[in-house]
XYZ file of N, CA and C in Angstrom:
786
model
N 12.610 -66.594 7.636
C 12.184 -66.129 8.744
C 11.022 -66.835 8.390
N 9.958 -67.205 8.804
C 8.570 -67.906 9.346
C 8.443 -66.115 9.405
N 6.922 -65.883 8.573
C 6.275 -65.548 8.762
C 4.642 -66.263 8.904
N 4.060 -65.715 10.063
C 2.807 -66.383 10.728
C 1.670 -66.124 9.905
N 0.825 -66.142 9.606
C -0.192 -66.136 9.157
C -1.411 -64.848 9.428
N -1.781 -63.795 9.070
C -2.433 -62.597 9.617
C -4.717 -63.888 9.391
N -4.528 -63.450 10.710
C -6.635 -63.822 10.663
C -7.150 -63.545 11.904
N -7.140 -61.901 10.890
C -8.068 -61.270 12.361
C -9.922 -61.634 12.198
N -9.886 -63.299 12.221
C -10.737 -63.185 12.947
C -11.058 -64.926 13.226
N -12.102 -65.544 13.771
C -12.552 -66.946 14.934
C -14.016 -67.270 15.147
N -14.022 -67.861 13.950
C -15.859 -68.873 14.107
C -15.586 -69.209 15.699
N -16.726 -68.928 15.956
C -17.207 -69.968 17.271
C -18.366 -70.250 17.237
N -19.575 -70.898 17.978
C -21.277 -71.253 17.721
C -22.226 -70.589 17.816
N -20.811 -68.745 18.479
C -22.591 -67.872 18.727
C -21.864 -66.553 17.406
N -21.358 -66.664 16.841
C -21.221 -66.077 15.071
C -21.499 -66.630 13.887
N -21.484 -67.706 14.068
C -21.437 -69.252 13.169
C -22.755 -69.290 12.046
N -23.413 -68.131 11.987
C -25.026 -68.053 11.874
C -24.301 -66.677 10.580
N -24.340 -65.662 11.003
C -23.363 -64.379 10.849
C -21.622 -64.563 9.508
N -20.737 -66.147 9.810
C -19.958 -66.383 8.755
C -20.441 -66.830 7.605
N -21.658 -67.918 8.233
C -21.874 -68.881 7.206
C -22.044 -67.656 5.851
N -22.820 -66.598 6.258
C -23.640 -66.029 5.387
C -22.864 -65.774 4.350
N -22.495 -64.743 5.424
C -20.522 -64.157 4.896
C -20.067 -64.434 3.896
N -19.111 -65.583 4.123
C -18.255 -66.855 2.868
C -20.113 -66.826 1.508
N -20.575 -67.239 1.909
C -21.965 -67.841 1.356
C -21.840 -66.844 -0.038
N -22.147 -65.321 0.557
C -21.884 -64.562 0.119
C -20.451 -63.852 -1.482
N -19.835 -63.577 -0.597
C -18.785 -63.427 -1.069
C -18.277 -64.624 -1.669
N -18.330 -66.343 -1.743
C -18.413 -67.014 -2.840
C -19.396 -66.812 -3.994
N -20.387 -65.899 -3.713
C -21.033 -65.851 -5.583
C -21.242 -64.426 -5.810
N -20.361 -63.803 -4.810
C -19.615 -62.460 -5.960
C -18.778 -63.227 -6.575
N -18.147 -63.664 -6.093
C -16.771 -63.939 -7.197
C -17.044 -64.627 -7.967
N -18.180 -65.005 -7.822
C -18.267 -66.389 -9.769
C -19.276 -65.224 -10.385
N -20.334 -64.212 -9.814
C -20.275 -63.215 -10.822
C -19.453 -62.268 -11.483
N -18.621 -61.870 -10.431
C -17.131 -60.951 -10.673
C -16.784 -61.043 -11.863
N -16.493 -62.526 -12.630
C -16.311 -63.643 -13.028
C -16.824 -64.341 -14.703
N -18.245 -63.402 -14.448
C -19.007 -64.203 -14.864
C -18.247 -65.492 -15.219
N -19.089 -66.538 -14.420
C -18.517 -68.393 -14.527
C -19.579 -68.251 -13.973
N -20.468 -69.684 -14.868
C -22.052 -70.679 -13.843
C -22.516 -71.330 -13.702
N -20.533 -71.225 -12.268
C -21.583 -71.748 -11.466
C -19.436 -72.461 -11.076
N -19.507 -73.379 -9.929
C -18.636 -73.958 -9.758
C -18.367 -76.224 -9.808
N -17.346 -76.151 -10.017
C -16.843 -77.298 -9.189
C -15.936 -77.243 -8.851
N -16.702 -78.937 -7.942
C -15.273 -79.739 -6.685
C -15.365 -80.984 -6.521
N -14.411 -80.898 -6.476
C -14.031 -82.812 -6.030
C -15.312 -83.516 -4.075
N -15.993 -84.676 -4.570
C -15.916 -84.838 -3.557
C -16.292 -85.334 -3.498
N -15.092 -86.064 -1.525
C -14.190 -86.827 -1.467
C -15.179 -87.328 -0.300
N -16.427 -86.809 1.198
C -16.891 -87.564 1.081
C -16.836 -87.158 2.271
N -15.717 -86.434 1.974
C -14.436 -85.910 3.492
C -16.005 -84.029 4.724
N -15.180 -83.471 5.530
C -15.660 -82.678 6.259
C -15.598 -81.432 4.931
N -14.536 -81.140 4.711
C -13.522 -79.709 3.741
C -14.561 -79.894 2.926
N -14.652 -81.419 1.435
C -15.513 -80.609 0.448
C -17.612 -80.226 1.201
N -17.703 -81.018 1.664
C -18.853 -80.536 2.308
C -18.757 -79.402 2.552
N -18.538 -78.811 3.515
C -18.741 -77.582 3.801
C -18.276 -76.767 2.964
N -17.903 -76.543 2.155
C -17.896 -75.994 0.267
C -18.986 -75.993 -0.493
N -19.475 -77.504 -0.225
C -20.806 -78.099 -1.961
C -21.359 -77.032 -0.846
N -21.538 -77.758 0.614
C -23.239 -76.429 1.248
C -22.921 -74.748 1.022
N -22.263 -74.369 1.304
C -21.530 -73.047 1.364
C -22.184 -72.642 -0.297
N -21.698 -72.963 -0.867
C -22.133 -72.970 -2.548
C -23.238 -72.680 -2.846
N -24.098 -73.521 -1.849
C -25.579 -73.795 -1.999
C -26.439 -72.762 -1.636
N -26.045 -72.033 -0.560
C -26.701 -71.031 0.882
C -25.650 -70.359 -0.230
N -25.752 -70.318 -0.763
C -24.801 -69.242 -1.580
C -26.086 -68.564 -3.507
N -26.600 -70.233 -3.280
C -27.766 -70.120 -4.696
C -26.087 -70.237 -5.995
N -25.613 -70.931 -5.441
C -23.997 -70.717 -6.786
C -24.463 -71.955 -7.255
N -24.705 -72.803 -8.395
C -25.325 -73.639 -8.977
C -23.484 -74.822 -8.948
N -23.895 -75.651 -8.427
C -22.621 -77.031 -8.064
C -22.603 -77.693 -8.489
N -21.022 -78.049 -8.740
C -21.601 -79.734 -9.063
C -19.804 -80.460 -9.353
N -20.615 -81.212 -8.910
C -19.841 -82.213 -7.334
C -19.386 -83.645 -8.025
N -18.349 -83.868 -8.103
C -17.065 -84.877 -8.631
C -16.848 -85.725 -7.759
N -16.909 -87.118 -8.204
C -16.778 -88.173 -6.555
C -14.871 -88.512 -8.014
N -13.625 -88.737 -8.015
C -12.862 -89.550 -8.245
C -11.908 -90.962 -7.745
N -12.899 -91.828 -7.895
C -11.575 -93.372 -7.278
C -10.816 -93.183 -7.566
N -10.408 -94.131 -6.586
C -8.858 -94.793 -7.304
C -9.635 -96.184 -7.549
N -9.554 -97.173 -8.538
C -10.374 -97.926 -8.710
C -12.002 -98.090 -7.621
N -11.328 -98.832 -6.702
C -12.234 -99.626 -5.740
C -12.596 -98.474 -4.109
N -11.128 -97.706 -4.321
C -10.604 -97.512 -2.646
C -12.061 -96.189 -2.544
N -12.479 -95.824 -2.584
C -13.449 -95.039 -1.619
C -15.113 -95.796 -1.128
N -15.177 -97.587 -1.804
C -16.259 -97.437 -1.917
C -15.245 -98.753 0.102
N -14.365 -98.635 -0.752
C -13.743 -99.963 0.616
C -13.787 -98.595 2.212
N -13.413 -97.575 1.500
C -13.459 -96.556 3.140
C -15.045 -95.845 4.034
N -15.411 -96.214 2.576
C -17.214 -95.263 2.962
C -17.513 -94.311 2.499
N -16.356 -93.781 1.916
C -16.032 -92.127 1.066
C -17.225 -92.461 0.308
N -17.775 -93.225 -0.184
C -18.361 -93.018 -1.406
C -19.557 -93.341 -0.871
N -19.744 -94.380 0.063
C -21.557 -94.561 1.145
C -21.018 -92.455 1.928
N -20.694 -92.372 1.953
C -20.357 -90.635 3.259
C -21.033 -89.602 1.634
N -20.216 -90.368 0.601
C -21.282 -88.604 0.179
C -21.633 -88.765 -0.955
N -22.462 -90.271 -1.113
C -23.695 -90.560 -1.808
C -24.590 -90.231 -1.135
N -24.775 -90.100 0.698
C -25.644 -89.813 2.057
C -25.516 -88.525 2.459
N -23.933 -87.756 1.427
C -24.261 -86.236 1.717
C -25.416 -85.130 0.115
N -25.034 -86.011 -0.507
C -25.326 -85.433 -2.268
C -27.045 -85.907 -2.492
N -27.145 -86.908 -1.127
C -29.029 -87.220 -1.685
C -29.212 -86.528 -0.652
N -29.259 -86.929 0.671
C -29.109 -85.343 1.650
C -29.941 -83.997 1.240
N -29.172 -83.370 0.208
C -29.653 -81.541 -0.220
C -28.827 -81.704 -1.566
N -29.258 -82.731 -2.258
C -29.549 -83.053 -4.503
C -29.246 -81.733 -5.201
N -27.669 -82.544 -5.019
C -26.629 -81.803 -5.190
C -26.511 -82.754 -7.013
N -26.215 -82.316 -8.429
C -25.612 -82.728 -9.392
C -24.161 -83.727 -9.314
N -23.729 -84.532 -9.786
C -23.150 -84.859 -9.543
C -22.730 -86.184 -11.302
N -21.160 -86.247 -10.860
C -20.907 -87.695 -11.913
C -19.937 -87.815 -11.263
N -18.880 -89.146 -11.285
C -18.314 -89.643 -11.151
C -17.177 -89.830 -12.365
N -15.483 -90.083 -11.947
C -14.595 -90.059 -13.015
C -14.121 -91.747 -11.887
N -13.729 -92.422 -13.022
C -12.286 -92.759 -11.889
C -10.767 -93.029 -12.076
N -9.337 -92.520 -12.310
C -8.402 -92.105 -11.661
C -7.329 -92.387 -11.659
N -7.807 -94.434 -11.899
C -7.445 -95.341 -12.043
C -6.248 -95.291 -13.221
N -7.454 -95.680 -14.238
C -6.462 -95.549 -15.228
C -4.976 -94.394 -16.280
N -5.828 -93.558 -15.507
C -5.091 -92.495 -16.151
C -4.142 -92.576 -14.376
N -3.650 -92.665 -13.787
C -2.564 -92.616 -13.099
C -2.088 -94.037 -12.567
N -1.949 -94.823 -13.208
C -1.369 -96.265 -13.292
C -0.824 -96.049 -14.754
N -1.987 -94.834 -15.414
C -0.755 -94.910 -17.222
C 0.322 -93.113 -16.837
N 0.539 -92.972 -15.462
C 1.856 -91.760 -15.035
C 1.840 -92.004 -14.433
N 1.960 -93.250 -13.302
C 2.551 -93.578 -12.969
C 3.729 -94.654 -13.454
N 3.554 -95.454 -13.887
C 4.056 -96.937 -15.127
C 5.471 -96.229 -15.430
N 5.976 -95.433 -15.203
C 7.389 -94.444 -15.592
C 8.033 -95.250 -14.584
N 7.736 -95.389 -13.370
C 8.913 -96.024 -12.958
C 9.229 -97.051 -12.880
N 9.019 -97.606 -13.472
C 9.141 -99.751 -13.476
C 10.637 -99.237 -14.719
N 10.440 -98.016 -14.895
C 11.981 -97.740 -15.886
C 12.963 -97.635 -14.879
N 13.975 -97.528 -15.708
C 16.012 -97.064 -14.792
C 16.638 -96.593 -14.426
N 15.093 -95.445 -14.807
C 15.302 -94.011 -14.141
C 15.305 -93.988 -13.001
N 14.355 -95.187 -12.053
C 13.368 -95.011 -10.960
C 14.405 -96.052 -10.052
N 15.292 -95.557 -9.074
C 15.263 -96.238 -7.818
C 14.337 -96.201 -7.192
N 14.011 -98.307 -6.020
C 13.391 -98.651 -5.901
C 12.961 -97.921 -4.266
N 14.665 -97.675 -4.316
C 14.431 -97.317 -2.923
C 15.325 -95.835 -3.239
N 14.624 -95.137 -3.747
C 14.340 -93.401 -4.247
C 13.421 -92.926 -2.706
N 14.332 -91.935 -1.924
C 13.570 -91.340 -0.607
C 12.430 -90.652 -0.718
N 11.108 -90.705 -0.630
C 9.839 -90.795 -1.485
C 9.179 -90.719 -2.765
N 10.004 -91.511 -3.336
C 9.214 -91.712 -3.911
C 8.032 -92.614 -4.376
N 7.181 -93.372 -2.884
C 5.722 -93.893 -3.201
C 5.242 -92.331 -2.043
N 5.838 -91.258 -1.900
C 4.743 -90.608 -2.164
C 4.787 -90.222 -3.410
N 5.459 -89.224 -4.008
C 5.654 -89.286 -5.201
C 4.202 -90.057 -6.139
N 4.257 -90.658 -6.341
C 4.068 -91.802 -7.309
C 2.193 -91.432 -6.384
N 1.914 -91.582 -4.844
C 0.685 -91.127 -4.107
C 0.152 -89.533 -4.482
N 1.025 -88.627 -4.962
C 0.496 -87.251 -4.925
C -0.242 -87.404 -6.447
N 0.059 -88.317 -7.405
C -0.489 -88.487 -8.712
C -1.691 -87.995 -8.517
N -1.939 -88.419 -7.820
C -4.147 -88.901 -7.564
C -4.173 -87.590 -7.269
N -3.617 -86.586 -6.613
C -4.678 -84.739 -6.629
C -4.417 -84.361 -7.641
N -3.320 -84.619 -7.927
C -3.514 -83.917 -9.899
C -3.694 -83.905 -10.438
N -3.570 -86.283 -11.008
C -5.105 -86.288 -12.120
C -6.617 -86.006 -11.600
N -6.792 -85.852 -10.596
C -8.418 -85.051 -10.252
C -8.828 -83.932 -11.109
N -7.386 -82.874 -9.764
C -7.298 -81.201 -10.192
C -7.162 -81.225 -11.412
N -6.971 -82.238 -12.607
C -6.496 -81.934 -13.832
C -7.993 -82.317 -14.972
N -8.868 -83.690 -14.208
C -10.321 -83.733 -14.695
C -11.317 -82.831 -14.514
N -11.374 -81.910 -13.343
C -12.153 -81.542 -12.501
C -11.866 -79.718 -13.706
N -10.386 -79.513 -13.961
C -10.248 -77.836 -14.947
C -10.984 -78.629 -16.585
N -11.086 -79.753 -16.623
C -11.346 -80.176 -17.863
C -12.635 -79.982 -18.470
N -13.274 -80.807 -16.697
C -14.681 -80.285 -16.284
C -15.247 -79.649 -16.943
N -14.841 -78.433 -15.985
C -14.838 -76.548 -15.022
C -15.056 -75.453 -17.319
N -13.978 -76.104 -17.921
C -13.643 -75.477 -19.198
C -15.128 -75.269 -19.978
N -15.379 -76.318 -20.878
C -15.930 -75.863 -21.470
C -17.765 -76.539 -20.835
N -17.836 -75.640 -19.689
C -18.728 -75.654 -18.698
C -18.622 -73.636 -18.497
N -17.213 -73.512 -18.495
C -17.454 -72.328 -17.776
C -17.865 -72.229 -16.063
N -17.710 -73.161 -15.623
C -17.354 -73.185 -14.530
C -16.139 -72.545 -13.975
N -15.839 -72.819 -12.619
C -14.602 -72.514 -11.897
C -14.539 -73.581 -10.843
N -13.718 -73.991 -10.817
C -13.059 -75.355 -10.107
C -12.617 -74.549 -8.337
N -13.226 -74.427 -7.066
C -12.879 -74.651 -5.946
C -12.169 -74.811 -5.643
N -11.500 -74.023 -4.550
C -10.995 -75.505 -2.992
C -11.346 -75.319 -1.843
N -11.004 -76.290 -1.453
C -11.768 -76.838 -0.331
C -10.103 -76.676 1.102
N -8.843 -76.811 0.547
C -7.794 -76.509 1.604
C -8.456 -75.784 2.819
N -8.995 -76.069 4.506
C -8.739 -75.323 4.761
C -7.088 -74.305 5.557
N -7.025 -73.468 6.655
C -6.163 -72.652 6.627
C -4.889 -73.540 7.809
N -5.083 -74.725 7.986
C -4.392 -75.743 9.611
C -4.095 -76.026 8.181
N -4.373 -76.781 7.373
C -3.472 -77.790 5.925
C -2.715 -76.735 5.555
N -2.963 -75.891 4.857
C -2.173 -74.907 5.034
C -0.824 -74.256 5.314
N -0.784 -74.574 6.349
C -0.036 -73.028 7.381
C 1.225 -74.981 7.306
N 0.413 -75.680 7.310
C 2.464 -76.954 7.800
C 1.889 -77.150 6.022
N 1.557 -76.630 5.009
C 1.947 -77.866 3.928
C 1.239 -78.864 3.810
N -0.178 -79.280 4.389
C -0.181 -81.105 3.959
C -1.084 -80.859 3.222
N -0.834 -80.258 1.159
C -1.547 -80.952 0.196
C -0.672 -81.078 -0.668
N -1.329 -81.019 -1.626
C -0.099 -81.886 -2.752
C 0.380 -80.171 -3.373
N 1.103 -79.769 -4.131
C 1.127 -78.291 -4.851
C 1.079 -79.111 -6.685
N -0.068 -78.260 -6.556
C -0.643 -78.278 -8.648
C -1.751 -79.750 -8.123
N -1.914 -80.037 -7.516
C -3.358 -81.280 -6.733
C -4.242 -80.275 -6.246
N -4.727 -81.543 -5.159
C -6.127 -80.581 -4.418
C -5.108 -79.486 -4.507
N -3.910 -78.638 -3.790
C -4.050 -77.040 -3.355
C -4.208 -76.467 -5.353
N -4.414 -76.914 -5.644
C -5.075 -76.297 -7.265
C -6.444 -75.681 -7.687
N -6.438 -74.933 -7.666
C -8.033 -73.999 -7.719
C -7.908 -72.353 -8.404
N -9.200 -71.734 -8.483
C -9.467 -71.428 -9.184
C -10.080 -69.954 -8.039
N -10.314 -70.192 -6.532
C -10.732 -69.614 -5.360
C -10.566 -70.073 -4.403
N -10.870 -70.159 -2.074
C -10.905 -70.976 -1.980
C -11.490 -70.371 -0.703
N -12.429 -70.333 -0.292
C -13.732 -70.277 0.796
C -12.815 -70.928 2.311
N -11.852 -71.889 2.669
C -11.727 -71.890 3.709
C -10.248 -71.207 3.728
N -9.815 -71.079 3.031
C -8.056 -71.197 3.108
C -7.806 -70.056 4.439
N -8.676 -69.476 4.834
C -8.018 -68.850 6.746
C -8.937 -69.197 7.453
N -9.453 -70.322 7.046
C -10.596 -70.937 8.449
C -9.742 -72.246 8.960
N -9.579 -72.865 10.169
C -9.257 -73.299 11.121
C -9.839 -74.698 11.307
N -9.475 -75.740 10.840
C -10.006 -77.460 11.000
C -10.994 -77.093 11.976
N -10.490 -76.777 13.308
C -11.574 -76.249 14.196
C -13.045 -75.602 13.274
N -12.628 -74.430 13.365
C -13.534 -73.769 12.540
C -15.497 -74.092 11.185
N -13.764 -75.011 10.646
C -14.026 -76.289 9.644
C -15.293 -77.574 10.884
N -15.351 -77.324 11.444
C -16.689 -78.550 12.168
C -17.188 -77.494 12.686
N -17.605 -76.435 13.384
C -18.171 -74.831 13.405
C -19.619 -75.082 12.973
N -18.667 -74.518 11.059
C -19.667 -74.625 10.229
C -20.250 -75.851 9.611
N -20.113 -77.229 10.179
C -20.120 -78.092 9.697
C -21.383 -78.993 9.782
N -21.567 -77.986 10.871
C -22.625 -79.100 12.486
C -23.472 -77.688 12.366
N -23.650 -76.593 11.697
C -24.226 -75.439 11.626
C -25.015 -75.510 10.794
N -24.334 -76.308 9.451
C -24.453 -76.828 8.320
C -25.563 -78.003 7.919
N -25.626 -78.452 9.299
C -26.044 -80.151 8.856
C -25.730 -80.880 8.142
N -24.030 -80.876 7.679
C -23.475 -81.863 7.825
C -24.161 -82.844 8.277
N -23.890 -84.393 7.361
C -24.178 -85.835 7.790
C -23.046 -86.076 9.263
N -23.524 -86.767 10.166
C -22.790 -87.061 11.746
C -21.786 -87.591 10.990
N -22.331 -87.939 9.830
C -21.108 -88.965 9.390
C -20.259 -88.713 8.586
N -19.761 -88.017 8.609
C -18.671 -87.509 7.468
C -18.504 -86.403 8.366
N -18.320 -85.967 9.641
C -18.827 -85.123 10.676
C -17.794 -86.046 12.152
N -18.056 -86.764 12.004
C -17.515 -88.107 12.872
C -16.360 -88.962 12.322
N -15.987 -89.487 10.813
C -14.578 -89.820 11.356
C -13.935 -89.145 10.597
N -12.112 -89.803 11.067
C -10.905 -90.167 10.794
C -11.262 -88.665 9.658
N -10.175 -87.779 8.846
C -10.191 -86.893 8.230
C -8.612 -87.839 7.183
N -9.346 -87.960 5.709
C -8.386 -88.522 4.800
C -8.743 -87.771 3.478
N -7.328 -87.511 3.494
C -6.605 -87.162 2.292
C -6.240 -88.449 0.905
N -6.972 -89.340 1.226
C -6.975 -91.473 0.397
C -6.041 -91.458 -0.473
N -4.809 -90.874 0.090
C -3.405 -91.315 -1.031
C -3.528 -92.182 -1.605
N -3.368 -93.613 0.108
C -3.144 -94.539 0.012
C -4.166 -95.030 0.587
N -4.626 -96.637 0.577
C -5.462 -97.254 1.476
C -5.313 -97.575 3.014
N -6.110 -97.049 3.980
C -5.490 -96.855 5.563
C -5.560 -95.188 5.833
N -5.491 -94.610 5.096
C -4.646 -92.883 5.102
C -4.596 -92.292 6.067
N -4.370 -91.833 6.714
C -5.339 -90.491 7.309
C -4.317 -89.059 7.968
N -5.280 -88.377 7.849
C -4.478 -87.134 8.090
C -3.331 -87.182 8.881
N -4.460 -87.341 10.289
C -2.897 -86.946 11.830
C -2.111 -87.814 11.785
N -2.220 -88.683 11.142
C -1.103 -90.589 11.093
C -0.343 -89.846 10.227
N -0.224 -89.271 8.735
C 1.091 -89.040 8.292
C 1.558 -88.065 8.289
N 0.764 -86.905 9.125
C 1.139 -85.406 9.809
C 1.777 -85.698 10.299
N 1.543 -86.613 11.654
C 2.116 -86.842 12.913
C 2.289 -85.561 14.642
N 0.566 -84.735 13.960
C 0.202 -83.606 14.494
C -1.299 -84.074 14.697
N -1.935 -83.031 15.588
C -3.670 -83.505 15.627
C -4.245 -82.320 15.213
N -4.573 -81.606 14.482
C -5.037 -81.625 13.704
C -6.308 -80.286 15.515
N -6.554 -80.721 16.188
C -6.384 -79.669 17.565
C -4.691 -78.906 18.133
N -3.471 -79.615 17.957
C -2.523 -79.109 18.500
C -2.752 -77.501 17.099
N -2.784 -77.673 16.205
C -2.529 -77.304 15.399
C -3.162 -76.118 15.243
N -4.911 -76.625 15.097
C -5.666 -75.017 15.638
C -5.133 -74.120 17.213
N -4.670 -75.026 17.743
C -4.632 -73.834 19.084
C -3.295 -73.357 19.014
N -2.322 -74.130 17.816
C -0.975 -72.811 18.332
C -1.424 -71.469 16.089
N -2.657 -72.075 15.825
C -2.780 -70.924 15.416
C -3.652 -70.501 15.464
N -4.759 -69.977 16.579
C -5.734 -69.332 17.470
C -4.719 -68.245 18.947
N -4.177 -70.232 19.020
C -3.924 -69.006 20.364
C -2.592 -68.299 20.409
N -1.724 -68.968 19.586
C -0.455 -68.655 19.601
C 0.388 -69.736 19.951
N 0.823 -70.729 20.886
C 0.547 -71.538 21.232
C -0.219 -73.133 21.215
N 0.595 -74.672 20.892
C 0.170 -75.394 20.758
C -0.505 -75.841 22.676
N 0.470 -75.526 23.584
C 0.093 -75.624 24.946
C 1.953 -76.194 25.155
N 2.317 -77.081 23.665
C 3.559 -77.456 24.249
C 4.508 -76.940 23.493
N 5.784 -76.922 24.074
C 7.180 -75.698 23.221
C 7.609 -77.604 22.383
N 7.835 -78.282 22.211
C 8.119 -79.223 21.269
C 7.291 -79.280 19.721
N 6.084 -79.263 20.127
C 4.891 -79.274 19.367
C 4.636 -77.931 18.461
N 5.327 -77.260 19.249
C 5.027 -75.770 18.258
C 6.243 -75.869 17.585
N 7.671 -76.245 18.152
C 9.195 -76.482 16.879
C 8.588 -76.794 16.262
N 8.070 -78.359 16.013
C 7.894 -79.057 14.688
C 6.377 -78.075 13.534
N 5.459 -77.583 14.277
C 5.024 -76.763 12.995
C 5.384 -75.558 12.853
N 6.028 -75.239 13.412
C 6.738 -73.978 12.382
C 7.636 -74.319 11.777
N 8.623 -75.739 11.710
C 9.459 -75.906 10.889
C 8.693 -76.250 9.516
N 7.769 -77.178 10.276
C 7.071 -77.747 8.926
C 6.224 -76.634 8.495
N 6.048 -75.806 8.945
C 5.204 -74.311 7.565
C 6.293 -73.830 7.160
N 7.629 -73.440 7.989
C 8.795 -72.477 7.015
C 9.317 -73.757 6.034
N 8.814 -74.964 5.888
C 9.428 -76.136 4.945
C 8.618 -75.877 3.345
N 7.270 -75.432 4.571
C 6.303 -75.295 2.842
C 5.854 -73.966 2.409
N 6.556 -72.742 2.973
C 6.113 -71.429 2.918
C 6.155 -71.703 1.129
N 7.373 -72.024 0.447
C 7.101 -72.033 -1.036
C 5.874 -72.778 -1.727
N 5.278 -73.631 -1.286
C 4.262 -73.648 -1.549
C 2.709 -72.798 -1.915
N 3.269 -72.208 -0.725
C 1.553 -70.687 -0.443
C 2.319 -69.207 -1.620
N 3.663 -68.783 -2.122
C 3.877 -68.292 -2.467
C 3.641 -68.272 -4.484
N 3.625 -67.421 -4.878
C 2.882 -67.087 -6.205
C 5.203 -67.723 -6.824
N 4.860 -67.927 -7.834
C 6.241 -68.596 -9.152
C 7.240 -67.705 -8.480
N 8.241 -68.104 -8.393
C 9.423 -67.219 -8.354
C 10.036 -67.128 -9.812
N 10.433 -65.469 -10.338
C 10.138 -65.301 -11.484
C 11.398 -64.432 -11.867
N 12.925 -64.356 -12.814
C 13.474 -64.156 -12.683
C 13.231 -62.322 -13.566
N 14.079 -61.458 -12.663
C 13.989 -60.110 -12.741
C 15.335 -58.850 -12.705
N 15.839 -58.056 -13.125
C 16.695 -57.057 -13.657
C 16.563 -56.028 -12.502
N 17.269 -56.270 -11.243
C 17.673 -55.361 -10.689
C 17.426 -54.059 -10.631
N 16.325 -53.524 -9.856
C 15.948 -51.871 -10.546
C 18.123 -51.282 -10.192
């Protein structure tokens, strides 16, 4: 049986200042609690990572951004332009790491006889190497600098499992985990995220031309309505969301371990 997420707050235009401050204080408190020097996060030029970066800045926490293109893909999609617009506006420290050599080295194994080109999900499996390489680099950078890897996945994505396990789903803590995409946009406007980022179609950057909603087959508005109101307004859509959420449950649970029954 699908266990629905227990969400006990809703962010809107009337309370966004309160929640932005509360989330920022939570971020600072956690960083101090574990005696870290700050945080590092991957900057894709998207709205989720931009909101998290600004919340960290409001918190007064040292924040390092990392641009991780696959070759020139960020330039082709304007992600680099949007990232730099954000970085320059708010004065963030950043560096760039091209994941293409590492990604290509890992995916070259699919040319072996072990992999049939017609295998179901083979292309998706190859695409998922990108976020896993990105997360590996973030942790490689974080450890010697005593930084935490901060997550940027929102509740809408988590509910239906729209993230890569041990990729963008891997982090030390996540301020957006109980916040819907609709609420992320409200926070973005309050935090003065550039319009170029707010207005573009969300994309996980898995391949050229990829957008979240096209890949999911649902709109964020439909998912958010289901989460906030109990229904998207369409029974057929609700069924799709519930099916995706049921299949994705393993992504949100701790790793199962064998124990002897008492």
